[in-house]
PDB file of C-alpha atoms in Angstrom:
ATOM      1  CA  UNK A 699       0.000   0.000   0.000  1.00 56.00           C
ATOM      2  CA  UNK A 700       1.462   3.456  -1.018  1.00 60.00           C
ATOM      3  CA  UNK A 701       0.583   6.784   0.977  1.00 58.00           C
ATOM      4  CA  UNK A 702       0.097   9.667  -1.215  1.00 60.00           C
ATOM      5  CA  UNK A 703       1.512  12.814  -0.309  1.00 57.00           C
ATOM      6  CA  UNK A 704      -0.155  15.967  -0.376  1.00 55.00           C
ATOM      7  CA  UNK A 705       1.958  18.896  -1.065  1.00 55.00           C
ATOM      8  CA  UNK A 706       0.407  22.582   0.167  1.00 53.00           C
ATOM      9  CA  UNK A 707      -0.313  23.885  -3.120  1.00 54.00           C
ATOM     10  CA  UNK A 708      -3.252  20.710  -2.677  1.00 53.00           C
ATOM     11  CA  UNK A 709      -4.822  21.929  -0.236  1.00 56.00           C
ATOM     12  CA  UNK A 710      -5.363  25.839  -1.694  1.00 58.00           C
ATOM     13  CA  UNK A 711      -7.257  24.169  -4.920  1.00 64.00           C
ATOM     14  CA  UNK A 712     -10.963  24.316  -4.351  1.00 64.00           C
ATOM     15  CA  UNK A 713     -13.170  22.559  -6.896  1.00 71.00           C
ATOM     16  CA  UNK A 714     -16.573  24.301  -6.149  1.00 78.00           C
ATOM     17  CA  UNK A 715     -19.060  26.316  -8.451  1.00 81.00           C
ATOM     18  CA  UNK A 716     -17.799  29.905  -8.939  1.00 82.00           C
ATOM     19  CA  UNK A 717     -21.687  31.477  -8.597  1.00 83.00           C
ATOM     20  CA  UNK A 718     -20.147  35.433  -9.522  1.00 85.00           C
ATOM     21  CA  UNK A 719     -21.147  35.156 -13.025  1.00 87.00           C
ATOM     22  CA  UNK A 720     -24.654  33.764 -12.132  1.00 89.00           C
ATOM     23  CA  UNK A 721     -25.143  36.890  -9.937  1.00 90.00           C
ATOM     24  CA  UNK A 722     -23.766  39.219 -11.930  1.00 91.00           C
ATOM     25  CA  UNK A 723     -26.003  37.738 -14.931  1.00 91.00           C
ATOM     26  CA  UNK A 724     -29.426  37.666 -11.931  1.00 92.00           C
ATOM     27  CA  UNK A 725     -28.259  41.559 -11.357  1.00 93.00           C
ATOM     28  CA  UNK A 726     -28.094  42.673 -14.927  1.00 92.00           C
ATOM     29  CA  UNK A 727     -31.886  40.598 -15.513  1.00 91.00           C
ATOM     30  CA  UNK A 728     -33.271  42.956 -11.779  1.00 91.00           C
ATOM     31  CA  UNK A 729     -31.696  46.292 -13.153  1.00 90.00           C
ATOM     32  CA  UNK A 730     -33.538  45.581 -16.540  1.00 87.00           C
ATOM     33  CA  UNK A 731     -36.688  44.714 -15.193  1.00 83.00           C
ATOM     34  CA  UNK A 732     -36.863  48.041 -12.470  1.00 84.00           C
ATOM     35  CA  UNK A 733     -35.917  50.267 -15.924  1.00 81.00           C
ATOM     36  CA  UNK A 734     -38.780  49.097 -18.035  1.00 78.00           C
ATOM     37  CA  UNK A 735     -41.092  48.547 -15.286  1.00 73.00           C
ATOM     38  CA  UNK A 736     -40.751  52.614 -14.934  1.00 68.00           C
ATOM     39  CA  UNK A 737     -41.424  53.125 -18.567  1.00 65.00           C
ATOM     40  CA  UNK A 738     -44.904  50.917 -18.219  1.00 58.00           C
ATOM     41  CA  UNK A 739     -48.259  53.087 -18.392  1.00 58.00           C
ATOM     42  CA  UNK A 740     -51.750  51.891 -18.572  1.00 56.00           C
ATOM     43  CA  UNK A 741     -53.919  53.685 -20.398  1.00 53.00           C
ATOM     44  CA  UNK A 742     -57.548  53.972 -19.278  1.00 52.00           C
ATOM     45  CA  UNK A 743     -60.485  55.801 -20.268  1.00 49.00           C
ATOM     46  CA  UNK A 744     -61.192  58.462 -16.794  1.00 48.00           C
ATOM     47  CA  UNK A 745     -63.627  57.267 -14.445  1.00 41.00           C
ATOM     48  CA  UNK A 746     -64.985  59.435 -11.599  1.00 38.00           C
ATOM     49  CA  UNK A 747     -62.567  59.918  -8.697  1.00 38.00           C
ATOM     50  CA  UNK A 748     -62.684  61.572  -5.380  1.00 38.00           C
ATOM     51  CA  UNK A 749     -60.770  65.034  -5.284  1.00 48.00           C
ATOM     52  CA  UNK A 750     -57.577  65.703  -2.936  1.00 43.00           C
ATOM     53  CA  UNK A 751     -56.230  68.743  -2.343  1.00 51.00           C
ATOM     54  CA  UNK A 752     -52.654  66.474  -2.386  1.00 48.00           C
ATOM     55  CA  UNK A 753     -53.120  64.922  -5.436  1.00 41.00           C
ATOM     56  CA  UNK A 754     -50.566  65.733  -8.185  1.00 40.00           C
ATOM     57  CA  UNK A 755     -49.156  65.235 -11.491  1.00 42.00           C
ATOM     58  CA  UNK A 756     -46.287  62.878 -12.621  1.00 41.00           C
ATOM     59  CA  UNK A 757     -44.327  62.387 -15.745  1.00 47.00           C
ATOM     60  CA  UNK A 758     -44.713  59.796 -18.114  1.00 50.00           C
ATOM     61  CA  UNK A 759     -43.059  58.715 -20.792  1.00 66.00           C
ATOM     62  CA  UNK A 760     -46.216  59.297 -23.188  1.00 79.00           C
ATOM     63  CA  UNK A 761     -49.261  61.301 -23.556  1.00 84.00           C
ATOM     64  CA  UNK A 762     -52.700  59.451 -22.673  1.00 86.00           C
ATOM     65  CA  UNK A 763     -55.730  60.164 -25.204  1.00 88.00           C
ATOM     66  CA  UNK A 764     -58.784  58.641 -24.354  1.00 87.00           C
ATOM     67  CA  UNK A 765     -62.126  58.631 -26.556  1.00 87.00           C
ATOM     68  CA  UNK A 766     -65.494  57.645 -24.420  1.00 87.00           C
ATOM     69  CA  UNK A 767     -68.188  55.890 -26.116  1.00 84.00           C
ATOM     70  CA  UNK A 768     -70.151  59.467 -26.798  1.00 87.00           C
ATOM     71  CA  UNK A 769     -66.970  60.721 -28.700  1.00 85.00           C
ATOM     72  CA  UNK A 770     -65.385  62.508 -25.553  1.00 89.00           C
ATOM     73  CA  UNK A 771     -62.193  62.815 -25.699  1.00 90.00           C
ATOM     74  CA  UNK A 772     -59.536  62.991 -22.596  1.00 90.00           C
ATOM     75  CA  UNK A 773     -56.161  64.017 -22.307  1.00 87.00           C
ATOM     76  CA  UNK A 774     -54.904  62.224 -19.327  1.00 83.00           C
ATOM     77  CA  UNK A 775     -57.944  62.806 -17.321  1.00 83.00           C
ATOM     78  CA  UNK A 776     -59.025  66.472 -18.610  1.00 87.00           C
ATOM     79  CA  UNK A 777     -61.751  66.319 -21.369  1.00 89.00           C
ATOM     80  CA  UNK A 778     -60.762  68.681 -24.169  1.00 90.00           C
ATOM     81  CA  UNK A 779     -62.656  69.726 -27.340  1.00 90.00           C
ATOM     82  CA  UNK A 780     -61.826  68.147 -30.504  1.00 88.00           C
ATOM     83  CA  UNK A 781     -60.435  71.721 -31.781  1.00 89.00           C
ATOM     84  CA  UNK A 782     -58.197  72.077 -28.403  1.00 89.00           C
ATOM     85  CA  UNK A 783     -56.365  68.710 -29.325  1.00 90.00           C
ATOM     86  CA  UNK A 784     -53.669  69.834 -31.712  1.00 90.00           C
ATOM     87  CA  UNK A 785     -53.117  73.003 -29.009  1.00 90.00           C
ATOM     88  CA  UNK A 786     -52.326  70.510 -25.984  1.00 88.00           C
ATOM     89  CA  UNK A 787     -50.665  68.150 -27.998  1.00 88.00           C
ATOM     90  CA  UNK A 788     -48.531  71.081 -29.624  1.00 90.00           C
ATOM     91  CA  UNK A 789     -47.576  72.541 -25.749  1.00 89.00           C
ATOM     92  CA  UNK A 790     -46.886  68.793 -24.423  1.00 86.00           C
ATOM     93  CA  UNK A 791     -44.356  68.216 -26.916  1.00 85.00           C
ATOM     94  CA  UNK A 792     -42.671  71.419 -26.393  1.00 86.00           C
ATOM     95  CA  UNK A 793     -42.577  70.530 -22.861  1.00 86.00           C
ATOM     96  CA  UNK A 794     -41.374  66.774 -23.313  1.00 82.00           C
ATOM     97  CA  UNK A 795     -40.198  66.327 -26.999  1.00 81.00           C
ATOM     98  CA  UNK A 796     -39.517  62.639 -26.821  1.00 82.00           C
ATOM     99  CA  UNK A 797     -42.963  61.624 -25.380  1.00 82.00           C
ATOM    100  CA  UNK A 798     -45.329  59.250 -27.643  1.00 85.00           C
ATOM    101  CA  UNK A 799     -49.102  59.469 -27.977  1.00 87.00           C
ATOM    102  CA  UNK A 800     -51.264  56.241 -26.945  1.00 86.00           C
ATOM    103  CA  UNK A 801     -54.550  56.602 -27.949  1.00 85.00           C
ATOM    104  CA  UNK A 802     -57.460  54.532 -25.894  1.00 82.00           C
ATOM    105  CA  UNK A 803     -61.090  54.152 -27.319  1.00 81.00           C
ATOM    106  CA  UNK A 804     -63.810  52.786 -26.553  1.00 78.00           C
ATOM    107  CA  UNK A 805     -65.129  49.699 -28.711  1.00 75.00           C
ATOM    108  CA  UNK A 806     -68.330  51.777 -29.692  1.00 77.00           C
ATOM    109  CA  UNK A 807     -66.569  55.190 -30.116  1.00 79.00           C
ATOM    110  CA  UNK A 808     -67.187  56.921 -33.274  1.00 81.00           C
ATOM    111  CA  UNK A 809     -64.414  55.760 -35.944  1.00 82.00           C
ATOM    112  CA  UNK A 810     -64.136  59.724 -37.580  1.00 86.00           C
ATOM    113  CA  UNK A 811     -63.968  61.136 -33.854  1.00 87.00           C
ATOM    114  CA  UNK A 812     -60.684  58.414 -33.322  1.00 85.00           C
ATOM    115  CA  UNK A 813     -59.213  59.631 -37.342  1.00 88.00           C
ATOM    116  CA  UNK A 814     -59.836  63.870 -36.408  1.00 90.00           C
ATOM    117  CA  UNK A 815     -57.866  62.431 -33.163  1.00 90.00           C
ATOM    118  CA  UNK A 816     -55.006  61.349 -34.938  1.00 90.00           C
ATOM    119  CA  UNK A 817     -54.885  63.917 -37.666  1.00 91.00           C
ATOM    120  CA  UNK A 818     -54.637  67.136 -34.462  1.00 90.00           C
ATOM    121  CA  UNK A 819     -51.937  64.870 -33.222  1.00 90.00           C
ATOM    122  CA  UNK A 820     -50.049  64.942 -36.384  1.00 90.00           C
ATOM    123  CA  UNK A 821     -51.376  68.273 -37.040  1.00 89.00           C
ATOM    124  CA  UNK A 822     -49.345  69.207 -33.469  1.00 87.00           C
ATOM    125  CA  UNK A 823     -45.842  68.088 -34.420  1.00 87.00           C
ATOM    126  CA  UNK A 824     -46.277  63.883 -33.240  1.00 86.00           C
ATOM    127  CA  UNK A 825     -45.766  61.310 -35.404  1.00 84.00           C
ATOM    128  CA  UNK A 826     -45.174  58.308 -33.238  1.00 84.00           C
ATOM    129  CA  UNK A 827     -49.031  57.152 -32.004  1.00 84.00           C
ATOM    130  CA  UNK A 828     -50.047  54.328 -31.095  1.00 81.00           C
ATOM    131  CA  UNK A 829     -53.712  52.602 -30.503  1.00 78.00           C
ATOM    132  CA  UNK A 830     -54.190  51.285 -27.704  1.00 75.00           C
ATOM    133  CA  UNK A 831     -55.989  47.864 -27.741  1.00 62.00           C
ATOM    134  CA  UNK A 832     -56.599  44.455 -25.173  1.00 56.00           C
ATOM    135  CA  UNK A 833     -56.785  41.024 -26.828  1.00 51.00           C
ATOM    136  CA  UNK A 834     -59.717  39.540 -27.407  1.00 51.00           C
ATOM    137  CA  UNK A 835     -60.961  36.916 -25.510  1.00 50.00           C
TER     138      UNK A 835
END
């Protein structure tokens, strides 16, 4: 029977998993996911809320048109006129040039009232809209 000898430079190998690159790679997946997350808006059409004197505004990254089933029409949650569209849209984008413009409708809202819409929108210096839309079910 032979005895093996085990020289110091043994001992300091270790032959365990090296986890850094896992973490590094679950770190890089938690930084992406808490960017986009802050980039995420729903759009809804207004409903009725209680007022608060400490209620206030927050940036987004896009401007939120809604159209109600009797052709309404909401920016955010302020009804404008169909005339005063291209005039908010117009001071919005001076104030946040890179915004987009989502567009929510209702499924009965009047098709020409959702075209005018886009047109003041265009009309106002934004290209980039987008329709909003669920899938159906």
């Amino acid at each position: 029977m032979r005895l093996q000898r085990h020289s110091q430079s043994d001992h300091g190998h270790d032959t365990g998993i090296d986890l850094a690159p896992m973490l590094d790679f679950v770190l890089t997946l938690l930084i992406f996911f808490i960017i986009t997350a802050v980039f995420v808006k729903e759009v809804a059409i207004p409903a009725t809320q209680p007022a608060s004197k400490a209620a206030e505004s927050k940036e987004a990254g896009s401007i939120a048109i809604s159209i109600k089933n009797d052709g309404s029409i909401f920016i955010g949650t302020r009804q404008v006129d169909l005339r005063a569209v291209r005039a908010n849209i117009e001071r919005l984008h001076s104030q946040r040039p890179d915004d987009v413009v989502v567009i929510g409708s209702d499924g009965d809202a009047p098709t020409g009232v959702l075209v005018q819409v886009m047109d003041q929108v265009r009309q106002g210096g934004i290209y980039n809209i987008s329709i909003a839309a669920s899938a159906p079910k």
